[in-house]
PDB file of C-alpha atoms in Angstrom:
ATOM      1  CA  UNK A   1     -16.572 176.397 201.528  1.00  0.00           C
ATOM      2  CA  UNK A   2     -12.950 177.370 200.908  1.00  0.00           C
ATOM      3  CA  UNK A   3     -13.938 180.667 199.302  1.00  0.00           C
ATOM      4  CA  UNK A   4     -15.987 181.588 202.383  1.00  0.00           C
ATOM      5  CA  UNK A   5     -13.046 181.010 204.698  1.00  0.00           C
ATOM      6  CA  UNK A   6     -10.847 183.134 202.427  1.00  0.00           C
ATOM      7  CA  UNK A   7     -13.419 185.934 202.302  1.00  0.00           C
ATOM      8  CA  UNK A   8     -13.968 185.865 206.040  1.00  0.00           C
ATOM      9  CA  UNK A   9     -10.245 185.898 206.863  1.00  0.00           C
ATOM     10  CA  UNK A  10      -9.543 188.529 204.190  1.00  0.00           C
ATOM     11  CA  UNK A  11     -12.451 190.653 205.391  1.00  0.00           C
ATOM     12  CA  UNK A  12     -11.412 190.458 209.037  1.00  0.00           C
ATOM     13  CA  UNK A  13      -7.834 191.322 208.141  1.00  0.00           C
ATOM     14  CA  UNK A  14      -8.961 194.311 206.055  1.00  0.00           C
ATOM     15  CA  UNK A  15     -11.299 195.544 208.766  1.00  0.00           C
ATOM     16  CA  UNK A  16      -8.566 195.016 211.362  1.00  0.00           C
ATOM     17  CA  UNK A  17      -6.170 197.260 209.456  1.00  0.00           C
ATOM     18  CA  UNK A  18      -8.782 199.973 208.932  1.00  0.00           C
ATOM     19  CA  UNK A  19      -9.767 199.824 212.602  1.00  0.00           C
ATOM     20  CA  UNK A  20      -6.261 199.366 214.085  1.00  0.00           C
ATOM     21  CA  UNK A  21      -4.956 202.898 214.508  1.00  0.00           C
ATOM     22  CA  UNK A  22      -8.359 204.517 214.973  1.00  0.00           C
ATOM     23  CA  UNK A  23      -8.812 202.161 217.918  1.00  0.00           C
ATOM     24  CA  UNK A  24      -5.277 202.459 219.252  1.00  0.00           C
ATOM     25  CA  UNK A  25      -5.065 206.249 219.008  1.00  0.00           C
ATOM     26  CA  UNK A  26      -3.158 207.670 221.947  1.00  0.00           C
ATOM     27  CA  UNK A  27      -1.920 204.232 222.985  1.00  0.00           C
ATOM     28  CA  UNK A  28       0.360 203.536 220.043  1.00  0.00           C
ATOM     29  CA  UNK A  29       2.574 205.919 218.158  1.00  0.00           C
ATOM     30  CA  UNK A  30       3.108 205.085 214.479  1.00  0.00           C
ATOM     31  CA  UNK A  31       6.862 205.070 213.817  1.00  0.00           C
ATOM     32  CA  UNK A  32       7.944 207.494 211.097  1.00  0.00           C
ATOM     33  CA  UNK A  33       9.508 204.734 208.945  1.00  0.00           C
ATOM     34  CA  UNK A  34       6.272 202.750 208.961  1.00  0.00           C
ATOM     35  CA  UNK A  35       4.238 205.793 208.022  1.00  0.00           C
ATOM     36  CA  UNK A  36       6.630 206.439 205.160  1.00  0.00           C
ATOM     37  CA  UNK A  37       6.607 202.798 204.036  1.00  0.00           C
ATOM     38  CA  UNK A  38       2.807 202.726 203.799  1.00  0.00           C
ATOM     39  CA  UNK A  39       2.917 205.388 201.065  1.00  0.00           C
ATOM     40  CA  UNK A  40       4.743 202.934 198.808  1.00  0.00           C
ATOM     41  CA  UNK A  41       2.236 200.116 199.186  1.00  0.00           C
ATOM     42  CA  UNK A  42      -0.044 201.108 196.257  1.00  0.00           C
ATOM     43  CA  UNK A  43       2.601 201.555 193.513  1.00  0.00           C
ATOM     44  CA  UNK A  44       4.528 198.465 194.640  1.00  0.00           C
ATOM     45  CA  UNK A  45       1.505 196.174 194.829  1.00  0.00           C
ATOM     46  CA  UNK A  46      -0.053 197.423 191.614  1.00  0.00           C
ATOM     47  CA  UNK A  47       3.158 197.083 189.588  1.00  0.00           C
ATOM     48  CA  UNK A  48       3.789 193.623 191.026  1.00  0.00           C
ATOM     49  CA  UNK A  49       0.485 192.684 189.393  1.00  0.00           C
ATOM     50  CA  UNK A  50       0.733 194.749 186.189  1.00  0.00           C
ATOM     51  CA  UNK A  51       4.198 193.635 185.001  1.00  0.00           C
ATOM     52  CA  UNK A  52       3.529 189.872 184.863  1.00  0.00           C
ATOM     53  CA  UNK A  53       0.044 190.466 183.407  1.00  0.00           C
ATOM     54  CA  UNK A  54       1.571 192.311 180.471  1.00  0.00           C
ATOM     55  CA  UNK A  55       4.788 190.352 180.006  1.00  0.00           C
ATOM     56  CA  UNK A  56       3.962 186.712 180.699  1.00  0.00           C
ATOM     57  CA  UNK A  57       2.129 184.680 178.109  1.00  0.00           C
ATOM     58  CA  UNK A  58       1.262 181.096 179.030  1.00  0.00           C
ATOM     59  CA  UNK A  59       3.955 180.985 181.705  1.00  0.00           C
ATOM     60  CA  UNK A  60       6.766 182.431 179.533  1.00  0.00           C
ATOM     61  CA  UNK A  61       8.272 185.886 179.351  1.00  0.00           C
ATOM     62  CA  UNK A  62       7.260 187.418 176.009  1.00  0.00           C
ATOM     63  CA  UNK A  63       9.001 190.652 174.995  1.00  0.00           C
ATOM     64  CA  UNK A  64       8.180 190.352 171.270  1.00  0.00           C
ATOM     65  CA  UNK A  65       6.016 192.667 169.193  1.00  0.00           C
ATOM     66  CA  UNK A  66       3.561 189.812 168.868  1.00  0.00           C
ATOM     67  CA  UNK A  67       2.636 190.257 172.544  1.00  0.00           C
ATOM     68  CA  UNK A  68      -0.620 192.189 172.069  1.00  0.00           C
ATOM     69  CA  UNK A  69      -1.157 192.673 175.815  1.00  0.00           C
ATOM     70  CA  UNK A  70       2.212 194.382 176.191  1.00  0.00           C
ATOM     71  CA  UNK A  71       1.466 196.752 173.298  1.00  0.00           C
ATOM     72  CA  UNK A  72      -2.055 197.507 174.534  1.00  0.00           C
ATOM     73  CA  UNK A  73      -0.613 197.992 178.042  1.00  0.00           C
ATOM     74  CA  UNK A  74       1.928 200.540 176.778  1.00  0.00           C
ATOM     75  CA  UNK A  75      -0.849 202.399 174.971  1.00  0.00           C
ATOM     76  CA  UNK A  76      -2.844 202.381 178.236  1.00  0.00           C
ATOM     77  CA  UNK A  77       0.157 203.697 180.218  1.00  0.00           C
ATOM     78  CA  UNK A  78       0.539 206.603 177.774  1.00  0.00           C
ATOM     79  CA  UNK A  79      -3.200 207.265 177.925  1.00  0.00           C
ATOM     80  CA  UNK A  80      -3.127 207.291 181.726  1.00  0.00           C
ATOM     81  CA  UNK A  81      -0.137 209.617 181.709  1.00  0.00           C
ATOM     82  CA  UNK A  82      -1.749 212.183 179.414  1.00  0.00           C
ATOM     83  CA  UNK A  83      -5.408 212.001 180.460  1.00  0.00           C
ATOM     84  CA  UNK A  84      -5.113 211.031 184.180  1.00  0.00           C
ATOM     85  CA  UNK A  85      -8.578 209.573 183.649  1.00  0.00           C
ATOM     86  CA  UNK A  86      -9.294 206.028 184.812  1.00  0.00           C
ATOM     87  CA  UNK A  87     -12.272 205.264 182.637  1.00  0.00           C
ATOM     88  CA  UNK A  88     -10.693 206.591 179.420  1.00  0.00           C
ATOM     89  CA  UNK A  89      -7.554 204.554 180.177  1.00  0.00           C
ATOM     90  CA  UNK A  90      -9.537 201.330 180.548  1.00  0.00           C
ATOM     91  CA  UNK A  91     -11.593 201.975 177.416  1.00  0.00           C
ATOM     92  CA  UNK A  92      -8.585 202.892 175.257  1.00  0.00           C
ATOM     93  CA  UNK A  93      -6.563 199.929 176.567  1.00  0.00           C
ATOM     94  CA  UNK A  94      -9.401 197.497 175.933  1.00  0.00           C
ATOM     95  CA  UNK A  95     -10.058 198.893 172.443  1.00  0.00           C
ATOM     96  CA  UNK A  96      -6.326 198.660 171.667  1.00  0.00           C
ATOM     97  CA  UNK A  97      -6.205 195.012 172.739  1.00  0.00           C
ATOM     98  CA  UNK A  98      -9.291 194.049 170.720  1.00  0.00           C
ATOM     99  CA  UNK A  99      -7.929 195.869 167.656  1.00  0.00           C
ATOM    100  CA  UNK A 100      -4.425 194.344 167.950  1.00  0.00           C
ATOM    101  CA  UNK A 101      -5.844 190.853 168.396  1.00  0.00           C
ATOM    102  CA  UNK A 102      -8.037 191.329 165.379  1.00  0.00           C
ATOM    103  CA  UNK A 103      -5.173 192.627 163.158  1.00  0.00           C
TER     104      UNK A 103
ATOM    105  CA  UNK B   1     -31.453 220.772 209.120  1.00  0.00           C
ATOM    106  CA  UNK B   2     -29.410 219.351 211.995  1.00  0.00           C
ATOM    107  CA  UNK B   3     -25.605 219.479 211.934  1.00  0.00           C
ATOM    108  CA  UNK B   4     -25.433 215.693 211.555  1.00  0.00           C
ATOM    109  CA  UNK B   5     -27.854 215.528 208.667  1.00  0.00           C
ATOM    110  CA  UNK B   6     -26.108 218.353 206.872  1.00  0.00           C
ATOM    111  CA  UNK B   7     -22.691 216.729 207.343  1.00  0.00           C
ATOM    112  CA  UNK B   8     -24.065 213.405 206.044  1.00  0.00           C
ATOM    113  CA  UNK B   9     -25.362 214.959 202.826  1.00  0.00           C
ATOM    114  CA  UNK B  10     -22.175 216.988 202.417  1.00  0.00           C
ATOM    115  CA  UNK B  11     -20.337 213.673 202.512  1.00  0.00           C
ATOM    116  CA  UNK B  12     -22.627 212.138 199.915  1.00  0.00           C
ATOM    117  CA  UNK B  13     -22.202 215.172 197.662  1.00  0.00           C
ATOM    118  CA  UNK B  14     -18.405 215.139 198.006  1.00  0.00           C
ATOM    119  CA  UNK B  15     -18.401 211.430 197.191  1.00  0.00           C
ATOM    120  CA  UNK B  16     -20.556 211.734 194.109  1.00  0.00           C
ATOM    121  CA  UNK B  17     -17.842 212.348 191.456  1.00  0.00           C
ATOM    122  CA  UNK B  18     -15.954 209.341 192.839  1.00  0.00           C
ATOM    123  CA  UNK B  19     -19.053 207.172 192.584  1.00  0.00           C
ATOM    124  CA  UNK B  20     -19.167 207.709 188.830  1.00  0.00           C
ATOM    125  CA  UNK B  21     -15.693 206.220 188.593  1.00  0.00           C
ATOM    126  CA  UNK B  22     -16.431 203.406 191.044  1.00  0.00           C
ATOM    127  CA  UNK B  23     -19.543 202.147 189.303  1.00  0.00           C
ATOM    128  CA  UNK B  24     -17.785 200.602 186.269  1.00  0.00           C
ATOM    129  CA  UNK B  25     -15.156 199.042 188.603  1.00  0.00           C
ATOM    130  CA  UNK B  26     -17.868 197.321 190.572  1.00  0.00           C
ATOM    131  CA  UNK B  27     -19.351 195.995 187.362  1.00  0.00           C
ATOM    132  CA  UNK B  28     -15.984 194.760 186.111  1.00  0.00           C
ATOM    133  CA  UNK B  29     -15.357 193.079 189.473  1.00  0.00           C
ATOM    134  CA  UNK B  30     -18.747 191.323 189.378  1.00  0.00           C
ATOM    135  CA  UNK B  31     -18.168 190.087 185.829  1.00  0.00           C
ATOM    136  CA  UNK B  32     -14.601 188.922 186.627  1.00  0.00           C
ATOM    137  CA  UNK B  33     -15.726 187.082 189.752  1.00  0.00           C
ATOM    138  CA  UNK B  34     -18.411 185.184 187.858  1.00  0.00           C
ATOM    139  CA  UNK B  35     -15.987 184.328 185.065  1.00  0.00           C
ATOM    140  CA  UNK B  36     -13.389 183.147 187.618  1.00  0.00           C
ATOM    141  CA  UNK B  37     -15.899 180.534 188.719  1.00  0.00           C
ATOM    142  CA  UNK B  38     -17.278 182.092 191.911  1.00  0.00           C
ATOM    143  CA  UNK B  39     -20.990 181.695 192.540  1.00  0.00           C
ATOM    144  CA  UNK B  40     -23.207 184.755 192.153  1.00  0.00           C
ATOM    145  CA  UNK B  41     -23.886 184.729 195.890  1.00  0.00           C
ATOM    146  CA  UNK B  42     -20.251 184.571 197.018  1.00  0.00           C
ATOM    147  CA  UNK B  43     -19.242 187.163 194.392  1.00  0.00           C
ATOM    148  CA  UNK B  44     -21.821 189.526 195.855  1.00  0.00           C
ATOM    149  CA  UNK B  45     -20.954 188.731 199.463  1.00  0.00           C
ATOM    150  CA  UNK B  46     -17.276 189.436 198.861  1.00  0.00           C
ATOM    151  CA  UNK B  47     -18.254 193.028 198.074  1.00  0.00           C
ATOM    152  CA  UNK B  48     -19.649 193.453 201.573  1.00  0.00           C
ATOM    153  CA  UNK B  49     -17.335 191.156 203.560  1.00  0.00           C
ATOM    154  CA  UNK B  50     -14.013 192.269 202.083  1.00  0.00           C
ATOM    155  CA  UNK B  51     -15.282 195.563 200.623  1.00  0.00           C
ATOM    156  CA  UNK B  52     -11.989 196.592 198.990  1.00  0.00           C
ATOM    157  CA  UNK B  53     -11.873 196.930 195.201  1.00  0.00           C
ATOM    158  CA  UNK B  54      -8.305 196.052 194.231  1.00  0.00           C
ATOM    159  CA  UNK B  55      -8.103 193.228 196.776  1.00  0.00           C
ATOM    160  CA  UNK B  56     -11.329 191.751 195.413  1.00  0.00           C
ATOM    161  CA  UNK B  57     -10.030 191.925 191.834  1.00  0.00           C
ATOM    162  CA  UNK B  58      -6.856 190.089 192.770  1.00  0.00           C
ATOM    163  CA  UNK B  59      -8.722 187.551 194.903  1.00  0.00           C
ATOM    164  CA  UNK B  60     -10.909 186.510 191.968  1.00  0.00           C
ATOM    165  CA  UNK B  61      -7.815 186.039 189.860  1.00  0.00           C
ATOM    166  CA  UNK B  62      -5.969 184.018 192.509  1.00  0.00           C
ATOM    167  CA  UNK B  63      -9.056 181.861 193.047  1.00  0.00           C
ATOM    168  CA  UNK B  64      -9.133 181.302 189.293  1.00  0.00           C
ATOM    169  CA  UNK B  65      -5.428 180.319 189.350  1.00  0.00           C
ATOM    170  CA  UNK B  66      -6.158 177.950 192.269  1.00  0.00           C
ATOM    171  CA  UNK B  67      -3.653 179.630 194.620  1.00  0.00           C
ATOM    172  CA  UNK B  68      -3.680 178.264 198.203  1.00  0.00           C
ATOM    173  CA  UNK B  69      -5.982 180.000 200.681  1.00  0.00           C
ATOM    174  CA  UNK B  70      -3.276 181.324 202.983  1.00  0.00           C
ATOM    175  CA  UNK B  71      -1.533 183.001 200.033  1.00  0.00           C
ATOM    176  CA  UNK B  72      -4.773 184.670 198.953  1.00  0.00           C
ATOM    177  CA  UNK B  73      -5.421 185.979 202.467  1.00  0.00           C
ATOM    178  CA  UNK B  74      -1.820 187.163 202.806  1.00  0.00           C
ATOM    179  CA  UNK B  75      -2.099 188.924 199.439  1.00  0.00           C
ATOM    180  CA  UNK B  76      -5.316 190.654 200.526  1.00  0.00           C
ATOM    181  CA  UNK B  77      -3.415 191.763 203.634  1.00  0.00           C
ATOM    182  CA  UNK B  78      -0.505 193.242 201.670  1.00  0.00           C
ATOM    183  CA  UNK B  79      -2.777 195.011 199.173  1.00  0.00           C
ATOM    184  CA  UNK B  80      -4.838 196.545 201.973  1.00  0.00           C
ATOM    185  CA  UNK B  81      -1.872 197.568 204.144  1.00  0.00           C
ATOM    186  CA  UNK B  82      -2.413 201.130 202.933  1.00  0.00           C
ATOM    187  CA  UNK B  83      -5.611 201.292 204.960  1.00  0.00           C
ATOM    188  CA  UNK B  84      -3.464 201.478 208.092  1.00  0.00           C
ATOM    189  CA  UNK B  85      -2.237 204.789 206.761  1.00  0.00           C
ATOM    190  CA  UNK B  86      -5.797 206.060 206.476  1.00  0.00           C
ATOM    191  CA  UNK B  87      -6.562 204.724 209.923  1.00  0.00           C
ATOM    192  CA  UNK B  88      -3.562 206.558 211.375  1.00  0.00           C
ATOM    193  CA  UNK B  89      -4.436 209.726 209.523  1.00  0.00           C
ATOM    194  CA  UNK B  90      -8.091 209.923 210.628  1.00  0.00           C
ATOM    195  CA  UNK B  91      -7.544 208.620 214.174  1.00  0.00           C
ATOM    196  CA  UNK B  92      -7.039 212.045 215.836  1.00  0.00           C
ATOM    197  CA  UNK B  93     -10.314 213.339 214.366  1.00  0.00           C
ATOM    198  CA  UNK B  94     -12.325 210.314 215.497  1.00  0.00           C
ATOM    199  CA  UNK B  95     -10.766 209.866 218.949  1.00  0.00           C
ATOM    200  CA  UNK B  96     -13.812 211.056 220.931  1.00  0.00           C
ATOM    201  CA  UNK B  97     -16.363 208.804 219.213  1.00  0.00           C
ATOM    202  CA  UNK B  98     -17.908 205.723 220.788  1.00  0.00           C
ATOM    203  CA  UNK B  99     -16.581 202.261 219.948  1.00  0.00           C
ATOM    204  CA  UNK B 100     -19.702 201.623 217.863  1.00  0.00           C
ATOM    205  CA  UNK B 101     -19.025 204.638 215.674  1.00  0.00           C
ATOM    206  CA  UNK B 102     -15.340 203.787 215.381  1.00  0.00           C
ATOM    207  CA  UNK B 103     -16.236 200.262 214.269  1.00  0.00           C
ATOM    208  CA  UNK B 104     -18.800 201.385 211.696  1.00  0.00           C
ATOM    209  CA  UNK B 105     -16.603 204.118 210.244  1.00  0.00           C
ATOM    210  CA  UNK B 106     -13.591 201.777 210.083  1.00  0.00           C
ATOM    211  CA  UNK B 107     -15.631 199.278 208.088  1.00  0.00           C
ATOM    212  CA  UNK B 108     -16.502 202.060 205.611  1.00  0.00           C
ATOM    213  CA  UNK B 109     -12.932 203.411 205.398  1.00  0.00           C
ATOM    214  CA  UNK B 110     -12.002 202.813 201.741  1.00  0.00           C
ATOM    215  CA  UNK B 111      -9.657 204.827 199.489  1.00  0.00           C
ATOM    216  CA  UNK B 112     -12.592 206.718 198.062  1.00  0.00           C
ATOM    217  CA  UNK B 113     -14.175 207.538 201.438  1.00  0.00           C
ATOM    218  CA  UNK B 114     -10.853 208.548 202.969  1.00  0.00           C
ATOM    219  CA  UNK B 115      -9.898 211.078 200.286  1.00  0.00           C
ATOM    220  CA  UNK B 116     -12.758 213.603 200.658  1.00  0.00           C
ATOM    221  CA  UNK B 117     -12.989 213.038 204.437  1.00  0.00           C
ATOM    222  CA  UNK B 118      -9.381 213.890 205.233  1.00  0.00           C
ATOM    223  CA  UNK B 119      -9.649 217.024 203.075  1.00  0.00           C
ATOM    224  CA  UNK B 120     -12.773 218.049 204.974  1.00  0.00           C
ATOM    225  CA  UNK B 121     -11.138 217.534 208.371  1.00  0.00           C
ATOM    226  CA  UNK B 122      -7.978 219.361 207.343  1.00  0.00           C
ATOM    227  CA  UNK B 123     -10.109 222.280 206.220  1.00  0.00           C
ATOM    228  CA  UNK B 124     -12.624 222.487 209.063  1.00  0.00           C
ATOM    229  CA  UNK B 125     -11.303 220.363 211.917  1.00  0.00           C
ATOM    230  CA  UNK B 126     -13.636 218.483 214.260  1.00  0.00           C
ATOM    231  CA  UNK B 127     -17.102 219.998 214.671  1.00  0.00           C
ATOM    232  CA  UNK B 128     -20.269 218.664 216.291  1.00  0.00           C
ATOM    233  CA  UNK B 129     -21.558 215.899 214.017  1.00  0.00           C
ATOM    234  CA  UNK B 130     -18.618 216.129 211.616  1.00  0.00           C
ATOM    235  CA  UNK B 131     -18.136 212.337 211.610  1.00  0.00           C
ATOM    236  CA  UNK B 132     -21.456 212.082 209.744  1.00  0.00           C
ATOM    237  CA  UNK B 133     -19.537 213.368 206.726  1.00  0.00           C
ATOM    238  CA  UNK B 134     -17.467 210.163 206.648  1.00  0.00           C
ATOM    239  CA  UNK B 135     -20.647 208.150 207.127  1.00  0.00           C
ATOM    240  CA  UNK B 136     -22.250 209.885 204.128  1.00  0.00           C
ATOM    241  CA  UNK B 137     -19.186 209.426 201.915  1.00  0.00           C
ATOM    242  CA  UNK B 138     -18.576 205.847 203.079  1.00  0.00           C
ATOM    243  CA  UNK B 139     -22.152 204.676 202.922  1.00  0.00           C
ATOM    244  CA  UNK B 140     -22.848 206.108 199.460  1.00  0.00           C
ATOM    245  CA  UNK B 141     -19.735 204.334 198.230  1.00  0.00           C
ATOM    246  CA  UNK B 142     -20.760 201.088 199.925  1.00  0.00           C
ATOM    247  CA  UNK B 143     -24.212 201.245 198.364  1.00  0.00           C
ATOM    248  CA  UNK B 144     -22.837 202.000 194.887  1.00  0.00           C
ATOM    249  CA  UNK B 145     -20.338 199.144 195.218  1.00  0.00           C
ATOM    250  CA  UNK B 146     -23.077 196.630 196.079  1.00  0.00           C
ATOM    251  CA  UNK B 147     -25.368 197.713 193.233  1.00  0.00           C
ATOM    252  CA  UNK B 148     -22.605 197.822 190.614  1.00  0.00           C
ATOM    253  CA  UNK B 149     -21.315 194.396 191.728  1.00  0.00           C
ATOM    254  CA  UNK B 150     -24.806 192.947 191.293  1.00  0.00           C
ATOM    255  CA  UNK B 151     -25.103 194.434 187.823  1.00  0.00           C
ATOM    256  CA  UNK B 152     -21.653 193.100 186.876  1.00  0.00           C
ATOM    257  CA  UNK B 153     -22.573 189.600 188.094  1.00  0.00           C
ATOM    258  CA  UNK B 154     -25.740 189.757 186.021  1.00  0.00           C
ATOM    259  CA  UNK B 155     -23.977 191.009 182.872  1.00  0.00           C
ATOM    260  CA  UNK B 156     -20.870 188.850 183.393  1.00  0.00           C
ATOM    261  CA  UNK B 157     -22.946 185.729 182.982  1.00  0.00           C
ATOM    262  CA  UNK B 158     -24.080 187.031 179.575  1.00  0.00           C
ATOM    263  CA  UNK B 159     -20.595 188.013 178.383  1.00  0.00           C
ATOM    264  CA  UNK B 160     -19.141 186.044 175.437  1.00  0.00           C
ATOM    265  CA  UNK B 161     -16.340 183.677 176.553  1.00  0.00           C
ATOM    266  CA  UNK B 162     -13.659 185.021 174.219  1.00  0.00           C
ATOM    267  CA  UNK B 163     -13.853 188.619 175.413  1.00  0.00           C
ATOM    268  CA  UNK B 164     -10.539 189.495 177.079  1.00  0.00           C
ATOM    269  CA  UNK B 165     -12.386 190.795 180.133  1.00  0.00           C
ATOM    270  CA  UNK B 166      -9.604 189.912 182.554  1.00  0.00           C
ATOM    271  CA  UNK B 167      -7.421 192.506 180.795  1.00  0.00           C
ATOM    272  CA  UNK B 168      -9.517 195.092 182.647  1.00  0.00           C
ATOM    273  CA  UNK B 169      -7.506 194.156 185.764  1.00  0.00           C
ATOM    274  CA  UNK B 170      -4.065 195.399 184.633  1.00  0.00           C
ATOM    275  CA  UNK B 171      -5.735 198.312 182.838  1.00  0.00           C
ATOM    276  CA  UNK B 172      -7.503 199.431 186.001  1.00  0.00           C
ATOM    277  CA  UNK B 173      -4.263 199.182 187.945  1.00  0.00           C
ATOM    278  CA  UNK B 174      -2.325 201.093 185.265  1.00  0.00           C
ATOM    279  CA  UNK B 175      -4.886 203.901 185.532  1.00  0.00           C
ATOM    280  CA  UNK B 176      -4.411 203.925 189.313  1.00  0.00           C
ATOM    281  CA  UNK B 177      -0.614 203.753 189.442  1.00  0.00           C
ATOM    282  CA  UNK B 178       0.522 206.061 186.618  1.00  0.00           C
ATOM    283  CA  UNK B 179      -0.785 209.300 188.192  1.00  0.00           C
ATOM    284  CA  UNK B 180       1.111 208.696 191.469  1.00  0.00           C
ATOM    285  CA  UNK B 181       4.473 208.191 189.730  1.00  0.00           C
ATOM    286  CA  UNK B 182       5.757 211.702 190.292  1.00  0.00           C
ATOM    287  CA  UNK B 183       8.819 211.423 192.505  1.00  0.00           C
ATOM    288  CA  UNK B 184      11.887 209.236 192.087  1.00  0.00           C
ATOM    289  CA  UNK B 185      11.327 206.956 195.110  1.00  0.00           C
ATOM    290  CA  UNK B 186       7.783 206.218 193.867  1.00  0.00           C
ATOM    291  CA  UNK B 187       9.036 205.341 190.393  1.00  0.00           C
ATOM    292  CA  UNK B 188      11.828 203.207 191.861  1.00  0.00           C
ATOM    293  CA  UNK B 189       9.360 201.387 194.139  1.00  0.00           C
ATOM    294  CA  UNK B 190       7.057 200.711 191.193  1.00  0.00           C
ATOM    295  CA  UNK B 191       9.753 199.473 188.803  1.00  0.00           C
ATOM    296  CA  UNK B 192      11.598 197.345 191.360  1.00  0.00           C
ATOM    297  CA  UNK B 193       8.346 195.674 192.441  1.00  0.00           C
ATOM    298  CA  UNK B 194       7.467 195.005 188.801  1.00  0.00           C
ATOM    299  CA  UNK B 195      10.857 193.542 187.937  1.00  0.00           C
ATOM    300  CA  UNK B 196      10.950 191.336 191.052  1.00  0.00           C
ATOM    301  CA  UNK B 197       7.435 190.123 190.187  1.00  0.00           C
ATOM    302  CA  UNK B 198       8.771 188.986 186.796  1.00  0.00           C
ATOM    303  CA  UNK B 199      11.844 187.294 188.284  1.00  0.00           C
ATOM    304  CA  UNK B 200       9.821 185.612 191.040  1.00  0.00           C
ATOM    305  CA  UNK B 201       6.928 184.665 188.776  1.00  0.00           C
ATOM    306  CA  UNK B 202       7.574 180.953 189.094  1.00  0.00           C
ATOM    307  CA  UNK B 203       7.795 180.870 192.889  1.00  0.00           C
ATOM    308  CA  UNK B 204       5.364 178.363 194.353  1.00  0.00           C
ATOM    309  CA  UNK B 205       1.920 179.407 195.624  1.00  0.00           C
ATOM    310  CA  UNK B 206       1.998 182.725 193.760  1.00  0.00           C
ATOM    311  CA  UNK B 207       4.208 184.122 196.518  1.00  0.00           C
ATOM    312  CA  UNK B 208       6.057 186.245 193.957  1.00  0.00           C
ATOM    313  CA  UNK B 209       3.469 189.004 194.246  1.00  0.00           C
ATOM    314  CA  UNK B 210       3.961 189.414 197.988  1.00  0.00           C
ATOM    315  CA  UNK B 211       7.754 189.271 197.717  1.00  0.00           C
ATOM    316  CA  UNK B 212       7.746 191.828 194.893  1.00  0.00           C
ATOM    317  CA  UNK B 213       5.435 194.199 196.772  1.00  0.00           C
ATOM    318  CA  UNK B 214       7.563 194.032 199.933  1.00  0.00           C
ATOM    319  CA  UNK B 215      10.787 194.694 197.998  1.00  0.00           C
ATOM    320  CA  UNK B 216       9.167 197.632 196.161  1.00  0.00           C
ATOM    321  CA  UNK B 217       7.994 199.124 199.463  1.00  0.00           C
ATOM    322  CA  UNK B 218      11.470 198.682 200.962  1.00  0.00           C
ATOM    323  CA  UNK B 219      13.188 200.320 197.972  1.00  0.00           C
ATOM    324  CA  UNK B 220      10.853 203.349 198.031  1.00  0.00           C
ATOM    325  CA  UNK B 221      11.150 203.787 201.805  1.00  0.00           C
ATOM    326  CA  UNK B 222      14.940 203.478 201.707  1.00  0.00           C
ATOM    327  CA  UNK B 223      15.368 205.982 198.851  1.00  0.00           C
ATOM    328  CA  UNK B 224      13.104 208.535 200.510  1.00  0.00           C
ATOM    329  CA  UNK B 225      15.038 208.198 203.755  1.00  0.00           C
ATOM    330  CA  UNK B 226      18.348 208.808 201.988  1.00  0.00           C
ATOM    331  CA  UNK B 227      17.373 212.207 200.635  1.00  0.00           C
TER     332      UNK B 227
END
């Protein structure tokens, strides 16, 4: 039940944001600062998820070389930088993690 | 062929390269959702009710971590804030459409539908039937997302338990964020959000993510304004 309420609220909210300014066109002017701020949503949100995923192990910060996810993540970042290809990045990162865990 | 029909198929064609990239994401989402403990039916329905890739990924993870409902909804809101930008950007081109059209096209307004559509409008402006382009791009994406989700749900149930499947989440996001890190304010927004997320990791209800995202957005906006 809970998951349905979450999906419904999340879906309505998402639709509301997609619909908002298309609907309000001509009645509401988007302030310049807000327009600028929206550009920073993707990098900020994504990094807020990526950093803890790579650096926290079982609730503790792990900066050691034994942190396979951090190493595989760095390999993925380099791959993304050089290839700019999403699928290759995921495949290389996943292969790196499996290999490092196996070593 | 009528203008509308031609515009629709132009949209589908423009969307096609993006669909190839979206298909594996949909599969990964379906597999993650099943492994996070969602039922096959709700995993599938999320793809049509929420219909937003990154938000769905994060939702499955937060459900898995047993975060409270209001935090999950708030997180979906923050992740999807960028859609307001798309809404603002397409609004002038769609202003003469009926409410029905505006509603349908808003529902289909994802990252991947927005990108080719805004390019098309910037190039050609509004023409008779030009909104069918967005319908073609948006609908082909919607259809691909539903099919790939279903396949992921099906395969996810077969996946061995010890596969580090959830690592696909940060990997997907790395692939999305690295190419946009070109200017200093972007890099500063990304790093500050990441560092705050680490510092705020132990905040209750997984609120650290929202706090970190808001601080990153503020840092980027402030630095751009200073230049």
